């Protein structure tokens, strides 16, 4: 019997799910998508969660999610942060060998790792190692990043909600700056890709709304040009709001603040830690204070609020984050293949999901395409059209309509 | 006829409304409360708005709000920021003389100024000046401050929404810190009063939730004690979240960062500018990095997002901010008196409104009562009970319930 054969040929064992990298507002949607979907398949006898990413596999720290109530999981899905705990570990060969011995012991046959390009690289290494020792293991990378920098996808779960935070933050900063005019510099996360910084413009409504200037890590940042840009806007509007990526680079192609940052503090991937301090914002504010006659100059670094703030979720993001988790389980069980789930835009606005090879996504970074930039200090209408459906409807902003006396 | 006499005796002329100090999420509710209420009274023939606070009066920059549509105004009410524009000017005698000549010219007889204790002081001075030159003018101060530091009131409009932002920010930071453990220091606005910093605890749910430490400007901050506090919490939970007021003071009773801040930049009230830079957060993070062996230490300064973020409004705050505006008009026209409107708590949770003399509120600062503090690094249950209804319901946070393998 064909049906029975097909059924019997499926890989049977436990599923293991883990979360890697920085948390987002919707990464738990993907987690719960995996758990609830995996519990539907007879091929999967139990669903384990690894505590603190790959480190929890290495250290054999699992929780059994098979009997967690759907009610509990649905509430977790709506909670920001990584409910299983996360890690920035990048497994080497020895690390992987330890992980496999643990997976073998528990008969884990389906591994779902939710994270960014570093986590995809971890998936790729684990997959390679599993093949090398002939261990049958489905390895699925499930995308997650507020940076929106995964190769091969239209966009990534986590971005829409972080972009909504940034748009709402700049909407507020702009209104504050309208009331008490001056210069405001807002520093946004994004080491190499400017998608999140570009989202600063999404709540602009009136012609003179800020941010008036947007500086992305994809373009060379020239401090002299910056001072001049701010002065020009200030002369025109009596105020200026600028959005600046934490990853802006100078003419030497190095992050402008690299000299200012304690080089000792790098994570296991060799990334310099850019967030969690205010060097860039203070540096740029001082530049304006010393080089212009503008009195009121302020800088805010949005920091970790961008990825964890309670109560700022894009509905589009919420739905898609859930579905990539479900899709990963579907691909791995029905199609018996490995890969990275990616969102494809197929309408305005509609999406499909596709599966990419792990090596197509792993450790690669997508940056903003040229078409999304406008000159060296603004973003284009194309970007606005691209990003608006990802963020969804924002609260209505209005100005007083009244005649001058 | 008594009724006619009463009616005829009322002061007739124009109303003028202005906004002062830092914007909030709901200050436009008070503005619209004044405008819509004032337009109901025949005593008030037109409602003017002064652009950029008292400076707009001095410079005769008015807009006529008498014919603004209710629809437009209701949308403005729901927009954060100060829709008329604001100022930090503190009028002196000459400034006031100029203001009166403008008010006289326009037959302004009802003046409503929405702001904090500095704005109340401005009201007091203007009222004094008006009396000195025998100019009949009703002067009403309408409370607004995210610092919640006005004397004589249970709490102030603007606080609930800013407190909600701070609670949601720390809820997110705590979840982030649970996923990627380390030390996180969040710096909150509030020059002298710790109400806003204290609000950091309002979304705590589980026993080990952060912030684990809260440092208020009402208490002496001891850096050595701080390092020790963080180490104790870190040893207990493997992580630590601390909420720190921007206004913390050292043993010399001066803000601990006063030396670090460019003293040149003070506003007209002599206030040192504490927000818009990250000195305190970076200073404290460096302290932990150098004095302990904790590797992952981050600091975020919430900055202007706290008072302007789009889409973070407490419903209680929204309602009360509207009503203080309406009450101010009622008091001034029906009771023909001057004063400052204050919120009084009369139930759990219910409020009444009362009128205080301007001099009881002007230039005075209320700080956190001792009963709201617990030791030197925490807040009490009394504070939680006080603040919870002001912030309202927060989004539900859940953790995974599952058994360890």
GROMACS .gro file of C-alpha atoms in nm, chain A:
model
  405
    1UNK     CA    1   0.000   0.000   0.000
    2UNK     CA    2   0.145   0.329  -0.117
    3UNK     CA    3  -0.011   0.540   0.157
    4UNK     CA    4   0.112   0.310   0.429
    5UNK     CA    5   0.460   0.296   0.273
    6UNK     CA    6   0.477   0.671   0.257
    7UNK     CA    7   0.372   0.691   0.614
    8UNK     CA    8   0.614   0.424   0.728
    9UNK     CA    9   0.906   0.578   0.542
   10UNK     CA   10   0.891   0.896   0.745
   11UNK     CA   11   1.163   0.968   0.998
   12UNK     CA   12   1.032   0.911   1.350
   13UNK     CA   13   1.160   1.053   1.675
   14UNK     CA   14   1.161   1.362   1.889
   15UNK     CA   15   1.150   1.723   1.778
   16UNK     CA   16   1.374   1.982   1.938
   17UNK     CA   17   1.318   2.356   1.912
   18UNK     CA   18   1.554   2.634   2.019
   19UNK     CA   19   1.583   3.013   1.992
   20UNK     CA   20   1.905   3.199   1.907
   21UNK     CA   21   2.032   3.556   1.891
   22UNK     CA   22   1.851   3.868   2.008
   23UNK     CA   23   1.486   3.832   2.111
   24UNK     CA   24   1.206   4.001   1.919
   25UNK     CA   25   0.844   4.089   1.988
   26UNK     CA   26   0.720   3.788   1.790
   27UNK     CA   27   0.987   3.516   1.812
   28UNK     CA   28   0.761   3.330   2.056
   29UNK     CA   29   0.493   3.317   1.785
   30UNK     CA   30   0.734   3.110   1.575
   31UNK     CA   31   0.820   2.894   1.875
   32UNK     CA   32   0.455   2.821   1.946
   33UNK     CA   33   0.392   2.765   1.574
   34UNK     CA   34   0.655   2.490   1.583
   35UNK     CA   35   0.529   2.331   1.904
   36UNK     CA   36   0.160   2.321   1.815
   37UNK     CA   37   0.223   2.204   1.459
   38UNK     CA   38   0.477   1.939   1.565
   39UNK     CA   39   0.233   1.797   1.819
   40UNK     CA   40  -0.006   1.714   1.533
   41UNK     CA   41   0.229   1.463   1.365
   42UNK     CA   42   0.259   1.099   1.469
   43UNK     CA   43   0.617   1.104   1.337
   44UNK     CA   44   0.705   1.328   1.631
   45UNK     CA   45   0.656   1.152   1.962
   46UNK     CA   46   0.770   1.435   2.188
   47UNK     CA   47   0.856   1.803   2.147
   48UNK     CA   48   1.153   1.923   2.347
   49UNK     CA   49   1.270   2.279   2.395
   50UNK     CA   50   1.639   2.358   2.443
   51UNK     CA   51   1.706   2.617   2.713
   52UNK     CA   52   1.928   2.906   2.597
   53UNK     CA   53   1.972   2.797   2.237
   54UNK     CA   54   2.246   2.559   2.128
   55UNK     CA   55   2.410   2.587   2.471
   56UNK     CA   56   2.107   2.406   2.614
   57UNK     CA   57   2.161   2.121   2.366
   58UNK     CA   58   2.530   2.098   2.451
   59UNK     CA   59   2.448   2.100   2.822
   60UNK     CA   60   2.143   1.871   2.783
   61UNK     CA   61   1.906   2.128   2.930
   62UNK     CA   62   1.569   2.043   2.782
   63UNK     CA   63   1.210   2.100   2.876
   64UNK     CA   64   0.931   1.877   2.749
   65UNK     CA   65   0.672   2.086   2.566
   66UNK     CA   66   0.455   1.792   2.459
   67UNK     CA   67   0.206   1.844   2.737
   68UNK     CA   68   0.219   2.221   2.782
   69UNK     CA   69  -0.135   2.348   2.751
   70UNK     CA   70  -0.235   2.522   2.430
   71UNK     CA   71  -0.368   2.806   2.646
   72UNK     CA   72  -0.030   2.856   2.811
   73UNK     CA   73   0.148   2.841   2.477
   74UNK     CA   74  -0.089   3.091   2.313
   75UNK     CA   75  -0.017   3.337   2.594
   76UNK     CA   76   0.355   3.278   2.554
   77UNK     CA   77   0.320   3.344   2.180
   78UNK     CA   78   0.191   3.693   2.261
   79UNK     CA   79   0.477   3.766   2.502
   80UNK     CA   80   0.790   3.937   2.366
   81UNK     CA   81   1.136   3.793   2.431
   82UNK     CA   82   1.269   3.441   2.378
   83UNK     CA   83   1.067   3.216   2.608
   84UNK     CA   84   1.319   2.930   2.593
   85UNK     CA   85   1.613   3.160   2.653
   86UNK     CA   86   1.868   3.248   2.389
   87UNK     CA   87   2.241   3.244   2.323
   88UNK     CA   88   2.506   3.401   2.101
   89UNK     CA   89   2.717   3.082   2.093
   90UNK     CA   90   2.837   2.971   1.751
   91UNK     CA   91   2.907   2.596   1.767
   92UNK     CA   92   3.241   2.467   1.639
   93UNK     CA   93   3.312   2.102   1.552
   94UNK     CA   94   3.367   1.997   1.911
   95UNK     CA   95   3.054   2.184   2.027
   96UNK     CA   96   2.854   2.008   1.755
   97UNK     CA   97   2.991   1.665   1.845
   98UNK     CA   98   2.866   1.716   2.198
   99UNK     CA   99   2.528   1.834   2.066
  100UNK     CA  100   2.494   1.525   1.846
  101UNK     CA  101   2.572   1.285   2.124
  102UNK     CA  102   2.292   1.452   2.321
  103UNK     CA  103   2.054   1.445   2.023
  104UNK     CA  104   2.135   1.079   1.962
  105UNK     CA  105   2.072   0.991   2.323
  106UNK     CA  106   1.726   1.152   2.305
  107UNK     CA  107   1.648   1.028   1.951
  108UNK     CA  108   1.600   1.384   1.828
  109UNK     CA  109   1.525   1.373   1.455
  110UNK     CA  110   1.372   1.715   1.391
  111UNK     CA  111   1.563   2.025   1.492
  112UNK     CA  112   1.409   2.372   1.456
  113UNK     CA  113   1.630   2.671   1.528
  114UNK     CA  114   1.471   3.014   1.527
  115UNK     CA  115   1.716   3.297   1.467
  116UNK     CA  116   1.906   3.524   1.229
  117UNK     CA  117   2.193   3.463   0.991
  118UNK     CA  118   2.422   3.353   1.273
  119UNK     CA  119   2.163   3.095   1.378
  120UNK     CA  120   2.126   2.984   1.015
  121UNK     CA  121   2.502   2.930   1.011
  122UNK     CA  122   2.469   2.723   1.327
  123UNK     CA  123   2.200   2.517   1.148
  124UNK     CA  124   2.427   2.471   0.849
  125UNK     CA  125   2.717   2.349   1.062
  126UNK     CA  126   2.496   2.113   1.259
  127UNK     CA  127   2.345   1.978   0.938
  128UNK     CA  128   2.692   1.921   0.792
  129UNK     CA  129   2.806   1.749   1.108
  130UNK     CA  130   2.496   1.532   1.119
  131UNK     CA  131   2.554   1.422   0.761
  132UNK     CA  132   2.922   1.358   0.834
  133UNK     CA  133   2.837   1.107   1.104
  134UNK     CA  134   2.538   0.973   0.909
  135UNK     CA  135   2.289   1.082   1.169
  136UNK     CA  136   1.945   1.128   1.012
  137UNK     CA  137   1.834   1.471   1.128
  138UNK     CA  138   1.604   1.728   0.973
  139UNK     CA  139   1.747   2.074   1.042
  140UNK     CA  140   1.520   2.372   0.984
  141UNK     CA  141   1.617   2.733   1.021
  142UNK     CA  142   1.324   2.959   1.107
  143UNK     CA  143   1.393   3.325   1.031
  144UNK     CA  144   1.393   3.592   1.299
  145UNK     CA  145   1.565   3.930   1.297
  146UNK     CA  146   1.475   4.289   1.367
  147UNK     CA  147   1.754   4.383   1.122
  148UNK     CA  148   1.560   4.230   0.829
  149UNK     CA  149   1.892   4.126   0.678
  150UNK     CA  150   1.841   3.763   0.575
  151UNK     CA  151   1.931   3.682   0.216
  152UNK     CA  152   1.659   3.541  -0.011
  153UNK     CA  153   1.356   3.665   0.182
  154UNK     CA  154   1.130   3.960   0.107
  155UNK     CA  155   1.144   4.039   0.476
  156UNK     CA  156   1.193   3.866   0.812
  157UNK     CA  157   0.966   3.804   1.112
  158UNK     CA  158   1.055   4.044   1.393
  159UNK     CA  159   1.129   4.331   1.160
  160UNK     CA  160   0.771   4.458   1.127
  161UNK     CA  161   0.723   4.499   1.502
  162UNK     CA  162   1.063   4.660   1.560
  163UNK     CA  163   0.997   4.888   1.262
  164UNK     CA  164   0.664   4.981   1.417
  165UNK     CA  165   0.842   5.073   1.741
  166UNK     CA  166   1.092   5.287   1.553
  167UNK     CA  167   0.817   5.456   1.348
  168UNK     CA  168   0.615   5.531   1.663
  169UNK     CA  169   0.924   5.654   1.846
  170UNK     CA  170   1.011   5.899   1.569
  171UNK     CA  171   0.649   6.007   1.534
  172UNK     CA  172   0.661   6.104   1.901
  173UNK     CA  173   1.006   6.261   1.878
  174UNK     CA  174   0.886   6.464   1.580
  175UNK     CA  175   0.581   6.591   1.773
  176UNK     CA  176   0.801   6.674   2.073
  177UNK     CA  177   1.044   6.856   1.845
  178UNK     CA  178   0.758   7.051   1.685
  179UNK     CA  179   0.655   7.172   2.032
  180UNK     CA  180   1.004   7.249   2.160
  181UNK     CA  181   1.211   7.304   1.845
  182UNK     CA  182   1.576   7.209   1.818
  183UNK     CA  183   1.780   6.921   1.684
  184UNK     CA  184   1.700   6.565   1.782
  185UNK     CA  185   1.919   6.272   1.682
  186UNK     CA  186   1.772   5.924   1.726
  187UNK     CA  187   2.009   5.628   1.705
  188UNK     CA  188   1.858   5.304   1.575
  189UNK     CA  189   1.982   4.942   1.585
  190UNK     CA  190   2.116   4.769   1.272
  191UNK     CA  191   2.480   4.676   1.241
  192UNK     CA  192   2.503   4.643   0.861
  193UNK     CA  193   2.153   4.685   0.721
  194UNK     CA  194   1.957   5.009   0.737
  195UNK     CA  195   1.604   4.866   0.717
  196UNK     CA  196   1.522   4.946   1.079
  197UNK     CA  197   1.663   5.299   1.063
  198UNK     CA  198   1.474   5.357   0.738
  199UNK     CA  199   1.150   5.263   0.920
  200UNK     CA  200   1.186   5.592   1.110
  201UNK     CA  201   1.000   5.767   0.826
  202UNK     CA  202   0.691   5.544   0.824
  203UNK     CA  203   0.472   5.766   1.043
  204UNK     CA  204   0.553   6.088   0.857
  205UNK     CA  205   0.236   6.261   0.743
  206UNK     CA  206   0.282   6.635   0.697
  207UNK     CA  207   0.543   6.774   0.454
  208UNK     CA  208   0.761   6.915   0.732
  209UNK     CA  209   0.745   6.609   0.958
  210UNK     CA  210   1.067   6.451   1.076
  211UNK     CA  211   1.288   6.263   1.057
  212UNK     CA  212   1.418   6.504   0.797
  213UNK     CA  213   1.746   6.318   0.760
  214UNK     CA  214   1.814   5.943   0.758
  215UNK     CA  215   2.166   5.798   0.771
  216UNK     CA  216   2.211   5.432   0.684
  217UNK     CA  217   2.505   5.194   0.729
  218UNK     CA  218   2.495   5.121   0.354
  219UNK     CA  219   2.634   5.466   0.277
  220UNK     CA  220   2.953   5.646   0.376
  221UNK     CA  221   2.884   5.889   0.660
  222UNK     CA  222   3.062   6.219   0.631
  223UNK     CA  223   3.054   6.422   0.956
  224UNK     CA  224   3.104   6.755   0.773
  225UNK     CA  225   2.820   6.678   0.537
  226UNK     CA  226   2.606   6.578   0.837
  227UNK     CA  227   2.662   6.914   1.009
  228UNK     CA  228   2.575   7.091   0.686
  229UNK     CA  229   2.262   6.878   0.628
  230UNK     CA  230   2.135   6.957   0.977
  231UNK     CA  231   2.201   7.330   0.931
  232UNK     CA  232   2.012   7.336   0.601
  233UNK     CA  233   1.706   7.165   0.752
  234UNK     CA  234   1.725   7.385   1.062
  235UNK     CA  235   1.734   7.698   0.849
  236UNK     CA  236   1.427   7.576   0.660
  237UNK     CA  237   1.210   7.451   0.947
  238UNK     CA  238   1.366   7.595   1.263
  239UNK     CA  239   1.419   7.238   1.380
  240UNK     CA  240   1.561   6.908   1.264
  241UNK     CA  241   1.506   6.541   1.347
  242UNK     CA  242   1.768   6.294   1.225
  243UNK     CA  243   1.757   5.913   1.227
  244UNK     CA  244   2.099   5.754   1.244
  245UNK     CA  245   2.192   5.387   1.227
  246UNK     CA  246   2.423   5.262   1.501
  247UNK     CA  247   2.627   5.103   1.222
  248UNK     CA  248   2.712   5.412   1.015
  249UNK     CA  249   3.056   5.384   0.860
  250UNK     CA  250   3.319   5.644   0.779
  251UNK     CA  251   3.531   5.692   0.470
  252UNK     CA  252   3.768   5.416   0.588
  253UNK     CA  253   3.473   5.175   0.570
  254UNK     CA  254   3.485   5.118   0.945
  255UNK     CA  255   3.206   5.197   1.191
  256UNK     CA  256   3.252   5.560   1.282
  257UNK     CA  257   3.249   5.479   1.651
  258UNK     CA  258   3.481   5.183   1.644
  259UNK     CA  259   3.753   5.388   1.809
  260UNK     CA  260   3.519   5.493   2.085
  261UNK     CA  261   3.397   5.151   2.177
  262UNK     CA  262   3.572   4.922   2.412
  263UNK     CA  263   3.713   4.679   2.156
  264UNK     CA  264   3.750   4.414   2.423
  265UNK     CA  265   3.378   4.351   2.430
  266UNK     CA  266   3.304   4.143   2.124
  267UNK     CA  267   3.065   3.850   2.106
  268UNK     CA  268   3.158   3.501   1.986
  269UNK     CA  269   3.082   3.600   1.625
  270UNK     CA  270   3.341   3.878   1.639
  271UNK     CA  271   3.071   4.146   1.632
  272UNK     CA  272   3.154   4.470   1.806
  273UNK     CA  273   2.886   4.555   2.060
  274UNK     CA  274   2.718   4.869   1.929
  275UNK     CA  275   2.400   4.887   2.135
  276UNK     CA  276   2.371   4.937   2.507
  277UNK     CA  277   2.579   5.252   2.507
  278UNK     CA  278   2.527   5.597   2.364
  279UNK     CA  279   2.859   5.681   2.203
  280UNK     CA  280   2.728   5.763   1.854
  281UNK     CA  281   2.438   5.979   1.967
  282UNK     CA  282   2.649   6.183   2.206
  283UNK     CA  283   2.927   6.216   1.950
  284UNK     CA  284   2.693   6.351   1.683
  285UNK     CA  285   2.511   6.583   1.924
  286UNK     CA  286   2.844   6.730   2.034
  287UNK     CA  287   2.936   6.777   1.669
  288UNK     CA  288   2.624   6.989   1.610
  289UNK     CA  289   2.671   7.182   1.935
  290UNK     CA  290   3.030   7.275   1.858
  291UNK     CA  291   2.999   7.339   1.483
  292UNK     CA  292   2.668   7.527   1.466
  293UNK     CA  293   2.493   7.795   1.670
  294UNK     CA  294   2.194   7.571   1.739
  295UNK     CA  295   2.126   7.569   2.112
  296UNK     CA  296   1.888   7.286   2.177
  297UNK     CA  297   2.049   6.959   2.064
  298UNK     CA  298   1.941   6.620   2.198
  299UNK     CA  299   2.029   6.261   2.117
  300UNK     CA  300   1.846   5.944   2.217
  301UNK     CA  301   1.969   5.591   2.160
  302UNK     CA  302   1.666   5.366   2.139
  303UNK     CA  303   1.865   5.062   2.256
  304UNK     CA  304   1.699   4.742   2.366
  305UNK     CA  305   1.352   4.894   2.377
  306UNK     CA  306   1.338   4.847   2.001
  307UNK     CA  307   1.329   4.471   2.018
  308UNK     CA  308   1.157   4.402   2.347
  309UNK     CA  309   0.902   4.676   2.425
  310UNK     CA  310   0.580   4.526   2.559
  311UNK     CA  311   0.272   4.611   2.355
  312UNK     CA  312   0.417   4.712   2.020
  313UNK     CA  313   0.349   4.434   1.772
  314UNK     CA  314   0.264   4.456   1.403
  315UNK     CA  315  -0.032   4.231   1.322
  316UNK     CA  316   0.128   4.130   0.992
  317UNK     CA  317   0.444   4.037   1.179
  318UNK     CA  318   0.250   3.841   1.440
  319UNK     CA  319   0.070   3.630   1.177
  320UNK     CA  320   0.377   3.563   0.966
  321UNK     CA  321   0.600   3.475   1.262
  322UNK     CA  322   0.347   3.211   1.359
  323UNK     CA  323   0.323   3.071   1.010
  324UNK     CA  324   0.699   3.036   0.944
  325UNK     CA  325   0.711   2.813   1.253
  326UNK     CA  326   0.422   2.600   1.126
  327UNK     CA  327   0.571   2.588   0.775
  328UNK     CA  328   0.907   2.466   0.905
  329UNK     CA  329   0.738   2.165   1.065
  330UNK     CA  330   0.535   2.098   0.749
  331UNK     CA  331   0.844   2.106   0.524
  332UNK     CA  332   1.047   1.884   0.752
  333UNK     CA  333   0.785   1.615   0.806
  334UNK     CA  334   0.594   1.608   0.474
  335UNK     CA  335   0.885   1.690   0.243
  336UNK     CA  336   1.160   1.534   0.455
  337UNK     CA  337   1.411   1.808   0.367
  338UNK     CA  338   1.633   2.062   0.541
  339UNK     CA  339   1.640   2.433   0.479
  340UNK     CA  340   1.553   2.786   0.583
  341UNK     CA  341   1.196   2.909   0.559
  342UNK     CA  342   1.161   3.241   0.375
  343UNK     CA  343   0.878   3.484   0.317
  344UNK     CA  344   0.804   3.573  -0.045
  345UNK     CA  345   0.582   3.868  -0.138
  346UNK     CA  346   0.326   3.764  -0.399
  347UNK     CA  347   0.082   4.057  -0.395
  348UNK     CA  348   0.012   4.394  -0.240
  349UNK     CA  349  -0.006   4.278   0.029
  350UNK     CA  350   0.010   3.896   0.027
  351UNK     CA  351   0.283   3.642   0.099
  352UNK     CA  352   0.379   3.283   0.028
  353UNK     CA  353   0.646   3.079   0.200
  354UNK     CA  354   0.937   2.900   0.037
  355UNK     CA  355   1.230   2.689   0.150
  356UNK     CA  356   1.589   2.797   0.084
  357UNK     CA  357   1.901   2.584   0.125
  358UNK     CA  358   2.068   2.655   0.460
  359UNK     CA  359   2.390   2.762   0.288
  360UNK     CA  360   2.200   3.029   0.094
  361UNK     CA  361   2.109   3.208   0.417
  362UNK     CA  362   2.381   3.115   0.665
  363UNK     CA  363   2.617   3.393   0.777
  364UNK     CA  364   2.511   3.615   0.484
  365UNK     CA  365   2.377   3.966   0.523
  366UNK     CA  366   2.129   4.144   0.298
  367UNK     CA  367   2.158   4.521   0.295
  368UNK     CA  368   1.916   4.787   0.172
  369UNK     CA  369   1.892   4.790  -0.208
  370UNK     CA  370   1.991   5.114  -0.377
  371UNK     CA  371   1.631   5.166  -0.489
  372UNK     CA  372   1.525   5.213  -0.125
  373UNK     CA  373   1.763   5.504  -0.075
  374UNK     CA  374   1.723   5.860  -0.190
  375UNK     CA  375   2.050   6.055  -0.210
  376UNK     CA  376   2.279   6.007   0.089
  377UNK     CA  377   2.043   6.117   0.365
  378UNK     CA  378   1.692   5.994   0.285
  379UNK     CA  379   1.491   5.688   0.186
  380UNK     CA  380   1.274   5.649  -0.124
  381UNK     CA  381   0.904   5.605  -0.191
  382UNK     CA  382   0.990   5.248  -0.295
  383UNK     CA  383   1.105   5.178   0.057
  384UNK     CA  384   0.789   5.332   0.202
  385UNK     CA  385   0.575   5.111  -0.021
  386UNK     CA  386   0.782   4.810   0.075
  387UNK     CA  387   0.772   4.864   0.450
  388UNK     CA  388   0.426   5.006   0.518
  389UNK     CA  389   0.232   4.676   0.501
  390UNK     CA  390   0.488   4.511   0.728
  391UNK     CA  391   0.425   4.765   1.003
  392UNK     CA  392   0.052   4.801   0.954
  393UNK     CA  393  -0.177   5.084   1.055
  394UNK     CA  394  -0.029   5.344   1.291
  395UNK     CA  395  -0.222   5.570   1.525
  396UNK     CA  396  -0.371   5.878   1.366
  397UNK     CA  397  -0.174   6.202   1.409
  398UNK     CA  398  -0.346   6.538   1.368
  399UNK     CA  399  -0.254   6.905   1.384
  400UNK     CA  400  -0.481   7.190   1.481
  401UNK     CA  401  -0.655   7.350   1.185
  402UNK     CA  402  -0.713   7.712   1.282
  403UNK     CA  403  -0.659   8.055   1.133
  404UNK     CA  404  -0.386   8.289   1.251
  405UNK     CA  405  -0.509   8.596   1.439
   0.00000   0.00000   0.00000
